[in-house]
mmCIF file of C-alpha atoms and ligand atoms in Angstrom:
data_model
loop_
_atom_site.group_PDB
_atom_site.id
_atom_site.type_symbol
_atom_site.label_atom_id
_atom_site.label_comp_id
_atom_site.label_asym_id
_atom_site.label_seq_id
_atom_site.Cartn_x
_atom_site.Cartn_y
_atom_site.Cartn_z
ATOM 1 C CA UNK A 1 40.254 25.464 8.321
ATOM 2 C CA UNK A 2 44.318 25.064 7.706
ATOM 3 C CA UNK A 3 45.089 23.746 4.774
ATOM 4 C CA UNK A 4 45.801 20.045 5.236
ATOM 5 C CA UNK A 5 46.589 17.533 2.585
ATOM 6 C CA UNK A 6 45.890 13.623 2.386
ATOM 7 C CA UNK A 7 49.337 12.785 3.302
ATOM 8 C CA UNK A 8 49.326 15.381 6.014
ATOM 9 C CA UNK A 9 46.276 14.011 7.270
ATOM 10 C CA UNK A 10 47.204 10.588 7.098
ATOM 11 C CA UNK A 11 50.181 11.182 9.104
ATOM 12 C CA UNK A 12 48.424 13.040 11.722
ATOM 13 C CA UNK A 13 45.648 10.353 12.235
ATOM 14 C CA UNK A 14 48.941 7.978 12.400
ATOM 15 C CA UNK A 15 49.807 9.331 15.151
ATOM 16 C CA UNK A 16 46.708 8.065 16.715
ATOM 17 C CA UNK A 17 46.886 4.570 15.278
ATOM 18 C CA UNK A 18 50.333 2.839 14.458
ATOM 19 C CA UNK A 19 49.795 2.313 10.901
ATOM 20 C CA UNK A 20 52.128 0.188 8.218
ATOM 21 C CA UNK A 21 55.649 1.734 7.317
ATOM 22 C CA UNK A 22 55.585 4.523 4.655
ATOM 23 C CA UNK A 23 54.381 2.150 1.890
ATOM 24 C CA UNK A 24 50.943 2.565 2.320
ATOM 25 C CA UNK A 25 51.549 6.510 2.602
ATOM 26 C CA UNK A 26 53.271 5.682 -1.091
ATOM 27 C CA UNK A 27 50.489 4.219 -2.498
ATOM 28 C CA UNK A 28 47.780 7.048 -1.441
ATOM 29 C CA UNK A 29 50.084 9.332 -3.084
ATOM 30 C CA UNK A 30 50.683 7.555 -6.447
ATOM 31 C CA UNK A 31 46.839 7.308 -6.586
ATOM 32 C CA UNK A 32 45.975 11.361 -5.745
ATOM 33 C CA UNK A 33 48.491 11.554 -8.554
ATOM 34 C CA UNK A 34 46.152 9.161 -10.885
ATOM 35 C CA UNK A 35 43.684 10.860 -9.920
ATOM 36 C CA UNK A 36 44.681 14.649 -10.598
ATOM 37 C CA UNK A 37 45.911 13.310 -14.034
ATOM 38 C CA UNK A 38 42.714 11.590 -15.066
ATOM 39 C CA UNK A 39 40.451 14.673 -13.206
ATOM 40 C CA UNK A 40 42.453 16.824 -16.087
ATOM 41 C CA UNK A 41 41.417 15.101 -18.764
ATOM 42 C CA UNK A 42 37.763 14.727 -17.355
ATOM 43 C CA UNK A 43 37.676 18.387 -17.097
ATOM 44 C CA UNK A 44 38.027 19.056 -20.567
ATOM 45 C CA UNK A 45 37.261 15.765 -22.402
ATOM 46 C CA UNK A 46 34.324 17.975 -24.467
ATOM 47 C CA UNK A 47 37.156 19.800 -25.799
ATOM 48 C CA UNK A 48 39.038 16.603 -27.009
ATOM 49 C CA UNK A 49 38.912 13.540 -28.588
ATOM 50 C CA UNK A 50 38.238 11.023 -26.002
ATOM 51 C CA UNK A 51 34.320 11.735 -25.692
ATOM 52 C CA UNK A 52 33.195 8.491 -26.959
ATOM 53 C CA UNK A 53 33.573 4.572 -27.295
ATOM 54 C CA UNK A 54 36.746 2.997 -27.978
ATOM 55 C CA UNK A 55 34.531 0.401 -30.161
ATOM 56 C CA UNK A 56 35.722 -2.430 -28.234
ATOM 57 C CA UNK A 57 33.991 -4.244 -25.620
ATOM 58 C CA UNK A 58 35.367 -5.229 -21.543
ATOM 59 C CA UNK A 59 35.413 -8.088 -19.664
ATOM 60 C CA UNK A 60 31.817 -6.369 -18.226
ATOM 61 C CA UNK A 61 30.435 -6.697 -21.399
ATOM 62 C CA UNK A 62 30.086 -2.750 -21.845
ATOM 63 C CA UNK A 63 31.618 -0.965 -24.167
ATOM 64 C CA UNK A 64 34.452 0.745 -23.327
ATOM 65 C CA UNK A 65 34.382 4.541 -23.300
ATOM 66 C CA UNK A 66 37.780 6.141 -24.337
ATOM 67 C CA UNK A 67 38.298 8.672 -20.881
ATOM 68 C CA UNK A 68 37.834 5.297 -18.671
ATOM 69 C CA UNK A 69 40.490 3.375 -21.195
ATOM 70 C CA UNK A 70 42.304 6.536 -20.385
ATOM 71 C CA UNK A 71 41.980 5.846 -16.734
ATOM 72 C CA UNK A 72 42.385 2.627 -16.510
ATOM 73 C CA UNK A 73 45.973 2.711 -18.620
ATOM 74 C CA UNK A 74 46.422 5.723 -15.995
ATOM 75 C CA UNK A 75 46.142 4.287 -12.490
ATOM 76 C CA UNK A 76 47.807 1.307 -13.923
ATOM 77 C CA UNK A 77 51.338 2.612 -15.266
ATOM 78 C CA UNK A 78 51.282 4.460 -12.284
ATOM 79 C CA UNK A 79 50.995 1.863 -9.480
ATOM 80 C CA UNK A 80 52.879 -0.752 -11.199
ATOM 81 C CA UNK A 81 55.833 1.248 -10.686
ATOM 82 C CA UNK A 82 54.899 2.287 -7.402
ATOM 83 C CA UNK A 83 56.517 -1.045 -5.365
ATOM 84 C CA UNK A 84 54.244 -0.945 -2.950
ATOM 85 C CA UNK A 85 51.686 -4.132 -4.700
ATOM 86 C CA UNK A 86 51.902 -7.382 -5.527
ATOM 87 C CA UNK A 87 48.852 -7.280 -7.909
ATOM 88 C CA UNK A 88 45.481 -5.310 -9.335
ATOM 89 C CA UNK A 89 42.514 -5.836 -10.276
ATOM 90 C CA UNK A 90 40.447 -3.561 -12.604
ATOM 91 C CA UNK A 91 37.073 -3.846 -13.846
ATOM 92 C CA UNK A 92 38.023 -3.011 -17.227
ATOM 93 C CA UNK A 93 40.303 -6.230 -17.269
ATOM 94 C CA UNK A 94 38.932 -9.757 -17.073
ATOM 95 C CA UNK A 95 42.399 -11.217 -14.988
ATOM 96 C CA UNK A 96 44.392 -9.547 -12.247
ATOM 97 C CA UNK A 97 46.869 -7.383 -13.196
ATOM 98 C CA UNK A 98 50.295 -8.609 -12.107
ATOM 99 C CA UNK A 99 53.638 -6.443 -11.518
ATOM 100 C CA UNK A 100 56.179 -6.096 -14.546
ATOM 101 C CA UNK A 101 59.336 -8.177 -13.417
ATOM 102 C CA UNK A 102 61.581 -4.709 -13.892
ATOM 103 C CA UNK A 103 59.427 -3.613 -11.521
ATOM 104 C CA UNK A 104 59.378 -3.565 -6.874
ATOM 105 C CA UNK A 105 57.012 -5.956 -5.607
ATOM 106 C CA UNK A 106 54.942 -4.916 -2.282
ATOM 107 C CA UNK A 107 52.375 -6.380 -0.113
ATOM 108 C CA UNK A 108 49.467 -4.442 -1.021
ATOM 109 C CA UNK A 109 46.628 -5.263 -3.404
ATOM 110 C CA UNK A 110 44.819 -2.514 -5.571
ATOM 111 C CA UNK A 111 40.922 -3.404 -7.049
ATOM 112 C CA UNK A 112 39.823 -0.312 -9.078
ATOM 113 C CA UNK A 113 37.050 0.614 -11.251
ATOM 114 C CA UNK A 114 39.083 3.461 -12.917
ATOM 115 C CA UNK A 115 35.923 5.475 -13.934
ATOM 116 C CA UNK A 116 32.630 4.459 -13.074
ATOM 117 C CA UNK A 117 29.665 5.830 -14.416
ATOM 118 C CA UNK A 118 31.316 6.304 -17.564
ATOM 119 C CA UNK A 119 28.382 5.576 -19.651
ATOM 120 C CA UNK A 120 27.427 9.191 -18.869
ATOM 121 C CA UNK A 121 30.525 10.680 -19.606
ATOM 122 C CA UNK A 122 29.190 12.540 -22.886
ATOM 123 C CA UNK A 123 26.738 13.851 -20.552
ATOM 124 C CA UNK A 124 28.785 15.990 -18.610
ATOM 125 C CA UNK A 125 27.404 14.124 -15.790
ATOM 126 C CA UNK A 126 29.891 13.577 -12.580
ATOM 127 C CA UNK A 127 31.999 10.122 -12.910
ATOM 128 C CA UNK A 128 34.206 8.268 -10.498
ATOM 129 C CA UNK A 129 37.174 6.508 -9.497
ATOM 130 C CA UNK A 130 36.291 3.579 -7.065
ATOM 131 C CA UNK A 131 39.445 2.001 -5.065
ATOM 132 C CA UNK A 132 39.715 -0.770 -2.501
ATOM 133 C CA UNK A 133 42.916 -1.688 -1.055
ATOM 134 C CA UNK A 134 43.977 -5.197 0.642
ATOM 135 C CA UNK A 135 47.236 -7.118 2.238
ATOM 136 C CA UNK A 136 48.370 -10.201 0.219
ATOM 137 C CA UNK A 137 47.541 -12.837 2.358
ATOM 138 C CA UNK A 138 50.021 -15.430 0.954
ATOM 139 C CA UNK A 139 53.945 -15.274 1.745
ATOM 140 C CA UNK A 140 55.857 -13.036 -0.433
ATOM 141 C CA UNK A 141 58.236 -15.722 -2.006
ATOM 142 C CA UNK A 142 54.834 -16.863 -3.451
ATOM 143 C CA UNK A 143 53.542 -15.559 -6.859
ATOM 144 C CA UNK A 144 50.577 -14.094 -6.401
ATOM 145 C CA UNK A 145 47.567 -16.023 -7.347
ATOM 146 C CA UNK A 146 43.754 -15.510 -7.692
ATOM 147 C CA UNK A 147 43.243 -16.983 -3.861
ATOM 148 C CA UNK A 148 45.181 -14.327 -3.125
ATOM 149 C CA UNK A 149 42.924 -11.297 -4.312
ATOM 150 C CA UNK A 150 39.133 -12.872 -3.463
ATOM 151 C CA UNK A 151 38.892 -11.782 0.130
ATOM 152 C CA UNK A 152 35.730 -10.441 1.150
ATOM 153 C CA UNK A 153 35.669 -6.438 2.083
ATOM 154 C CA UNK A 154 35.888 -6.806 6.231
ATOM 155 C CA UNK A 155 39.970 -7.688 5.011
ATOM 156 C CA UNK A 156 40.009 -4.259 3.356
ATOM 157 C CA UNK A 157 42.946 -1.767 4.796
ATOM 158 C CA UNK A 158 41.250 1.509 2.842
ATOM 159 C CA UNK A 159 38.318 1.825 0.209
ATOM 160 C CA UNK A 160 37.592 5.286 -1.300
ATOM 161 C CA UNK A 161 36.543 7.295 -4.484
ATOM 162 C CA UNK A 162 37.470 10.327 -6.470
ATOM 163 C CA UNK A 163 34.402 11.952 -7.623
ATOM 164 C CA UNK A 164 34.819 14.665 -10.964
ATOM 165 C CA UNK A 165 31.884 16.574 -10.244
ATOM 166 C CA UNK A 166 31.058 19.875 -9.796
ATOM 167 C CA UNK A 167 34.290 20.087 -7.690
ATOM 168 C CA UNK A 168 37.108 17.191 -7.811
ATOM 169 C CA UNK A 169 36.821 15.252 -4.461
ATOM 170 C CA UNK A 170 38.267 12.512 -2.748
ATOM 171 C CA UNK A 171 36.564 10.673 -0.021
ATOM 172 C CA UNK A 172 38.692 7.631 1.959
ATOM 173 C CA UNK A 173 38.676 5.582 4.891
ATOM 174 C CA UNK A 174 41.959 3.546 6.313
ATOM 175 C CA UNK A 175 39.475 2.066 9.080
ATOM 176 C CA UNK A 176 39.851 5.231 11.071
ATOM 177 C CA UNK A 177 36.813 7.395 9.899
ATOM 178 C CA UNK A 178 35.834 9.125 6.253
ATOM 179 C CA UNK A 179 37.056 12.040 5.445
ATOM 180 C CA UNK A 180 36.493 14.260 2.312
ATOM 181 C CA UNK A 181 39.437 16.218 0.289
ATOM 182 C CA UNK A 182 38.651 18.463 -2.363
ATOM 183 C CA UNK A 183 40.903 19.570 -5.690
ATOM 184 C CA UNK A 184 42.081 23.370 -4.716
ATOM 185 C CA UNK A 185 43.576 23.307 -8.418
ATOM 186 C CA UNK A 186 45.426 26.529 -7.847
ATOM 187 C CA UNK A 187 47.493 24.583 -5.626
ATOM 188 C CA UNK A 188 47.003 21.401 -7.254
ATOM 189 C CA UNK A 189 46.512 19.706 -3.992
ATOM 190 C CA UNK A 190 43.479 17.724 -2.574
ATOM 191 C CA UNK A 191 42.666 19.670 1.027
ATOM 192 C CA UNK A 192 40.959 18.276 3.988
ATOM 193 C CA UNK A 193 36.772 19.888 3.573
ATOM 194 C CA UNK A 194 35.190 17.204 4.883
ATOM 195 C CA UNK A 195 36.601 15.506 8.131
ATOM 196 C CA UNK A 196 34.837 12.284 10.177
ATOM 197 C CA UNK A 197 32.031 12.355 7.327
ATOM 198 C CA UNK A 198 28.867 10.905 9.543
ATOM 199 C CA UNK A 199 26.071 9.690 7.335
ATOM 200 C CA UNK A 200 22.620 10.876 8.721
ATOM 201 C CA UNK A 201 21.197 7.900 10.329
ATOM 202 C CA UNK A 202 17.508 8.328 8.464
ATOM 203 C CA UNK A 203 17.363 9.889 4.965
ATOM 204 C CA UNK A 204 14.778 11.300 2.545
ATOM 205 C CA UNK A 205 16.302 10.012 -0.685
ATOM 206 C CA UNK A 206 16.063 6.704 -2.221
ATOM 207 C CA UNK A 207 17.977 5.987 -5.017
ATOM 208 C CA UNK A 208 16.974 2.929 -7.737
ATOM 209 C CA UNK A 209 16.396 2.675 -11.533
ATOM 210 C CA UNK A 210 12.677 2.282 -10.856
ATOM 211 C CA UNK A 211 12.197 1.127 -14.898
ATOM 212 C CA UNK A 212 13.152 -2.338 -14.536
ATOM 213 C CA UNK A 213 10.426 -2.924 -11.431
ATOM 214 C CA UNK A 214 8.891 -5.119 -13.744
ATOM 215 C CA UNK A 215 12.456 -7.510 -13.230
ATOM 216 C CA UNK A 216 12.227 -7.336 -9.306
ATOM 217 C CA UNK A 217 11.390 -9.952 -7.009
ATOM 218 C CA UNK A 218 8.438 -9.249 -4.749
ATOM 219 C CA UNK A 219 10.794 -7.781 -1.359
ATOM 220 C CA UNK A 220 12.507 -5.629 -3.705
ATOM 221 C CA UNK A 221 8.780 -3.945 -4.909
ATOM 222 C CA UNK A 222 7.677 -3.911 -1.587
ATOM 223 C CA UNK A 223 10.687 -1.781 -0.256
ATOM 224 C CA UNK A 224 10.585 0.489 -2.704
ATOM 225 C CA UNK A 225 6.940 0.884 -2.244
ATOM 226 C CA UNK A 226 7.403 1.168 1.518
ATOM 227 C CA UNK A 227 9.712 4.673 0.771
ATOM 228 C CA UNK A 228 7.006 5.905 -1.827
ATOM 229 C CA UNK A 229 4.464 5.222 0.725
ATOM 230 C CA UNK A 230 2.981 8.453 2.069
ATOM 231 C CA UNK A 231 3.407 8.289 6.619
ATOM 232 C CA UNK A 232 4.558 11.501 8.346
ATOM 233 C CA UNK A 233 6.128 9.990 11.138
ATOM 234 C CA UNK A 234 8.740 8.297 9.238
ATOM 235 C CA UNK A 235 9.003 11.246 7.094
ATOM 236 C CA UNK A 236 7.509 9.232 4.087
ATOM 237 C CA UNK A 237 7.158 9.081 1.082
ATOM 238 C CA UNK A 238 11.115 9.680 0.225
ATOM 239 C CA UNK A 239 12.223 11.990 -2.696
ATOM 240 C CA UNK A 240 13.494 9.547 -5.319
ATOM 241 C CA UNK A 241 17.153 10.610 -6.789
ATOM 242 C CA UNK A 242 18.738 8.603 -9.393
ATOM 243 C CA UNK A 243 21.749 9.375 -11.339
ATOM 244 C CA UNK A 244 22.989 6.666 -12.460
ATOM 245 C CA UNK A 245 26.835 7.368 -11.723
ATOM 246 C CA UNK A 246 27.076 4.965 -8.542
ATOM 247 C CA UNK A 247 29.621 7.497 -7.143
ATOM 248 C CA UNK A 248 27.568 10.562 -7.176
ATOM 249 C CA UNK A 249 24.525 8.602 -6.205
ATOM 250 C CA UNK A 250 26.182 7.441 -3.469
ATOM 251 C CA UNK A 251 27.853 10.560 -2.681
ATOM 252 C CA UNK A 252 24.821 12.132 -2.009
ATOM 253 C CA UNK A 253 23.486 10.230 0.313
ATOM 254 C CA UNK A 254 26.470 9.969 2.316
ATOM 255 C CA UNK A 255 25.954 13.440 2.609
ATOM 256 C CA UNK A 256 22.404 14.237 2.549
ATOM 257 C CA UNK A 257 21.403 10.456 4.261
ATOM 258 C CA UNK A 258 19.030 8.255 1.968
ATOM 259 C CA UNK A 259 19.613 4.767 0.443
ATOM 260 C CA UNK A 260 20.910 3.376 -2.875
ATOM 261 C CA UNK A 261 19.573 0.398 -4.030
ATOM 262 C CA UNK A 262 21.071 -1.605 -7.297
ATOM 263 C CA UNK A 263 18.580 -5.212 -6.302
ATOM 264 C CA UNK A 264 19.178 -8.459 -8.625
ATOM 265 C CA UNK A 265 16.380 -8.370 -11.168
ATOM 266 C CA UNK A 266 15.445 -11.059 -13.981
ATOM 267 C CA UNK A 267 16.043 -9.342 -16.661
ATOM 268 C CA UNK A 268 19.616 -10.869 -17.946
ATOM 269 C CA UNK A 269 20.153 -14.336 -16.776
ATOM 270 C CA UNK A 270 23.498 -13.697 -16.899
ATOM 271 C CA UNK A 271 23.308 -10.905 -14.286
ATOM 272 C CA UNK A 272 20.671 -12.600 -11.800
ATOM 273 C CA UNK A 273 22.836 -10.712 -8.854
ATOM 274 C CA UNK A 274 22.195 -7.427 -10.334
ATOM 275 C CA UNK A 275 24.935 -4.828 -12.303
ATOM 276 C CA UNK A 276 27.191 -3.942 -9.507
ATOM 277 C CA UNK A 277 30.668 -5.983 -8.869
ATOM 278 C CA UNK A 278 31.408 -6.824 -5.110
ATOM 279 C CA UNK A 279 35.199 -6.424 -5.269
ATOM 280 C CA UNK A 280 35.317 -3.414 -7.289
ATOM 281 C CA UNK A 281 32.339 -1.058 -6.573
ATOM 282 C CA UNK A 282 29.772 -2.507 -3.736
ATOM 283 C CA UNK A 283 32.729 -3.932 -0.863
ATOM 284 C CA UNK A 284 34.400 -0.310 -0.862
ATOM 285 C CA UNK A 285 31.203 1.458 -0.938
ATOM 286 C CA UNK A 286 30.354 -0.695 2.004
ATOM 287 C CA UNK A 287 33.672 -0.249 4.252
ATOM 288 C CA UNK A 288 32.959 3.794 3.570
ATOM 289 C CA UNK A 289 29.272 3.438 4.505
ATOM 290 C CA UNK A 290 29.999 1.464 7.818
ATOM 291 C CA UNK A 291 32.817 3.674 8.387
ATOM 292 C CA UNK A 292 30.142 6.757 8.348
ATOM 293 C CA UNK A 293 27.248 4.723 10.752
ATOM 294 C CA UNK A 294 25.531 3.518 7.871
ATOM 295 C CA UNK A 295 24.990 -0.406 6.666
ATOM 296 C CA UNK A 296 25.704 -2.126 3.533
ATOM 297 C CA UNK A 297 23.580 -5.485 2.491
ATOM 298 C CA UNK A 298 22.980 -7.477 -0.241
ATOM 299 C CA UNK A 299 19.529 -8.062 1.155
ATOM 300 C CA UNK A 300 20.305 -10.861 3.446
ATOM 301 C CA UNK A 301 24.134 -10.621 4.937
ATOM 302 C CA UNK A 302 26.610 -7.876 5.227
ATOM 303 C CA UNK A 303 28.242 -6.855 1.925
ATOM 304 C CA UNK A 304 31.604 -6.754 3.963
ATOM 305 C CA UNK A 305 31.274 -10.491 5.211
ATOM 306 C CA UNK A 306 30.729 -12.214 1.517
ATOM 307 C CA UNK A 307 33.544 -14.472 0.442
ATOM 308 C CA UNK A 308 33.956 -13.583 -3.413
ATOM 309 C CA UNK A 309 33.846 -16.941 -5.294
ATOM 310 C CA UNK A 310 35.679 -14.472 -8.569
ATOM 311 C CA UNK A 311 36.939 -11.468 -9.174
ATOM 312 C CA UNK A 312 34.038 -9.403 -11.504
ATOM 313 C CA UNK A 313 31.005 -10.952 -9.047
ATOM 314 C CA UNK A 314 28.183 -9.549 -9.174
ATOM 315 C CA UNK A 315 25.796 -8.533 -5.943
ATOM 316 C CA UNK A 316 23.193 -6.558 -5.127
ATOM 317 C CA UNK A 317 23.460 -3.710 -3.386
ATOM 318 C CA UNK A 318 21.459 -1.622 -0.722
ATOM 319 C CA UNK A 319 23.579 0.833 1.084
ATOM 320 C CA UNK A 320 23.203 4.214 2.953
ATOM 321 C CA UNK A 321 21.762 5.197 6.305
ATOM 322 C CA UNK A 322 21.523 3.179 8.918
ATOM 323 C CA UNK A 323 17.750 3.263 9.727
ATOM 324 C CA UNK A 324 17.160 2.913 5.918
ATOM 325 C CA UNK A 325 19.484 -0.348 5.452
ATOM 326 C CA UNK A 326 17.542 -1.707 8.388
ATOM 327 C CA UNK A 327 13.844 -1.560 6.379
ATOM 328 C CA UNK A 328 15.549 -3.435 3.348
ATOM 329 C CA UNK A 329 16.595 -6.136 6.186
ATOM 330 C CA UNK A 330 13.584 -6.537 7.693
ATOM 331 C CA UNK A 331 11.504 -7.034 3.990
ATOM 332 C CA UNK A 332 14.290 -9.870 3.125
ATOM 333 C CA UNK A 333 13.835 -11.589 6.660
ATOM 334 C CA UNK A 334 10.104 -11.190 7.121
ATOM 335 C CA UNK A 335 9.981 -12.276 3.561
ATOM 336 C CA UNK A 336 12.121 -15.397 4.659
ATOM 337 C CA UNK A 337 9.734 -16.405 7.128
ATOM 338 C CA UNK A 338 6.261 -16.679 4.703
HETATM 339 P P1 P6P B 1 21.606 1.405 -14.742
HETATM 340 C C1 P6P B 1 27.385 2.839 -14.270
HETATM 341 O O1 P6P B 1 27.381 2.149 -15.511
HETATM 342 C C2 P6P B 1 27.015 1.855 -13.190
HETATM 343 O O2 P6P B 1 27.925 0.799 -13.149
HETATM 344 C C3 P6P B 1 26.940 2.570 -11.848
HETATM 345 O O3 P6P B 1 27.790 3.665 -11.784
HETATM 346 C C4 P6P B 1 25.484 2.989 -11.769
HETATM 347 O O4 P6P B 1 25.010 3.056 -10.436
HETATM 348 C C5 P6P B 1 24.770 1.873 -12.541
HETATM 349 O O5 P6P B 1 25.714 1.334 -13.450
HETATM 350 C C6 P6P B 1 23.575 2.397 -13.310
HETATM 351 O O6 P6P B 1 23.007 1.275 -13.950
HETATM 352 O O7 P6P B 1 21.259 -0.025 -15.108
HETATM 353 O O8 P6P B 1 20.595 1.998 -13.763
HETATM 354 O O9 P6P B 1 21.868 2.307 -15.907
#
């Protein structure tokens, strides 16, 4: 295959689909650069001192590992400068980031979670970088304001990751397809590997943390029961797969086909939605899914089509192939109806 780059691939799908002027071309690139920068430190963070916590605690209420500080202090000195956005968001910060005033304002709007997964950092297990990229919607004389960053995920112009796994990828969509790059790092250059990334409409994997079953309501159980359940013409019972890294987890499937479930469970009233953030993690994951043929639901409605009420929501989260999406559905609605 000839070696193509983001950018060069960008450009060429342009071609098919008048895009936005060169800004958005701009932004991709500061973020590949984020990402090569924070993908060197990953690569070697046994050999340094940022393995560990930071001892202080984010707006999540996790504590903070020092490689996704790292990250996070990364992506954001990078893009502020950038002048292509008018605002981030982070899910290592509790308020939106706004632009220094030394700084070029543009129209786009960045929502990161700069490295997710990270409790398994010391691990060695693969992390990620989880982006999700909107228009202001307000005029630009305007300063930017909260209204202007909670728009649910069918508004998104791009969502993608950068897994650091056993190779560095990047996986994207700008509403025109998924397609996977891969870190050559003797050229220091993420090349197209993975082009129009279709995920298999049926899988064999389903993903959940099956030790807090105990906190699930009664259509979660049976779901998860239905995959475990043995029936050879659905290809049944599933392999389970969990990682716990919601970018290789979800990776996988994209790949392989198979679901990944994160449901709401009782166990922490404070989380009755479940772990996963809508803006940050589960509305990208959802615009790549769809993008692929595969579904994204919170149970009930599309993922893409819920209005965020704040910025570090909470939702729960079934995503992956289609046919698989469509089982979770049909518990929730049948489950409606009794
Ligand atoms: P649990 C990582 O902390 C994360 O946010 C996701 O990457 C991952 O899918 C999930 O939490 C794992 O959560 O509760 O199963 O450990």
């Amino acid at each position: 295959m000839r070696q193509v780059t983001v950018v060069e691939h960008l450009l060429l799908r342009q071609k098919e689909r008048p895009m936005a002027s060169g800004r958005f071309t701009r932004l991709l690139t500061e973020l590949i650069l984020s990402a090569k920068i924070i993908d060197r430190e990953v690569s070697k963070a046994g050999l340094l001192d940022v393995l560990g916590a930071t001892g202080e605690v984010n707006i999540q209420g996790e504590v903070v590992q020092k490689l996704d500080d790292f990250a996070n202090q990364v992506i954001i000195r990078r893009m502020e400068r950038a002048g292509v956005l008018c605002a981030m968001v982070s899910e290592e910060n509790a308020d939106f980031i706004e632009i220094p005033r030394q700084f070029p304002v543009g129209d786009y709007i960045l929502i990161f979670d700069p490295l997710d997964g990270s409790a398994n950092i010391d691990a060695n297990v693969s992390i990620g970088t989880i982006f999700s990229i909107y228009r202001r919607t307000s005029f630009e004389q305007q300063a930017v304001s909260v209204g202007d960053l909670l728009q649910k995920g069918s508004m998104q112009v791009a969502a993608g990751y950068i897994i650091y796994g056993s190779s560095t990828m990047m996986v994207y969509t700008a509403g025109n397809g998924v397609h996977g790059f891969t870190l050559d790092p003797s050229v220091g250059e993420f090349l197209l590997s993975h082009p129009d990334i279709k995920i298999p409409e049926r899988g064999r994997i389903y993903s959940v943390n099956e030790g807090y079953s105990s906190y699930w309501d009664e259509p979660t159980r049976n779901i998860v029961n239905y995959f475990k359940a043995s029936d050879n013409a659905t290809g049944r019972p599933y392999s389970t797969r969990y990682i716990g890294s919601l970018v290789s987890d979800f990776h996988r499937n994209l790949i392989y086909g198979g679901i990944f479930m994160y449901p709401a469970d009782s166990r922490d009233a404070r989380k009755p939605s479940g772990k996963l953030r809508l803006m940050c993690e589960a509305a990208p994951m959802a615009m790549i899914a769809e993008q692929a043929g595969g579904l994204a639901t919170d149970g009930t409605q599309r993922i893409m089509d819920i209005e965020p009420q704040e910025l570090h929501q909470r939702v729960p989260l079934f995503i992956g192939s289609k046919n698989d999406v469509e089982v979770v559905l049909k518990f929730y609605a049948d489950a409606a109806k009794s």
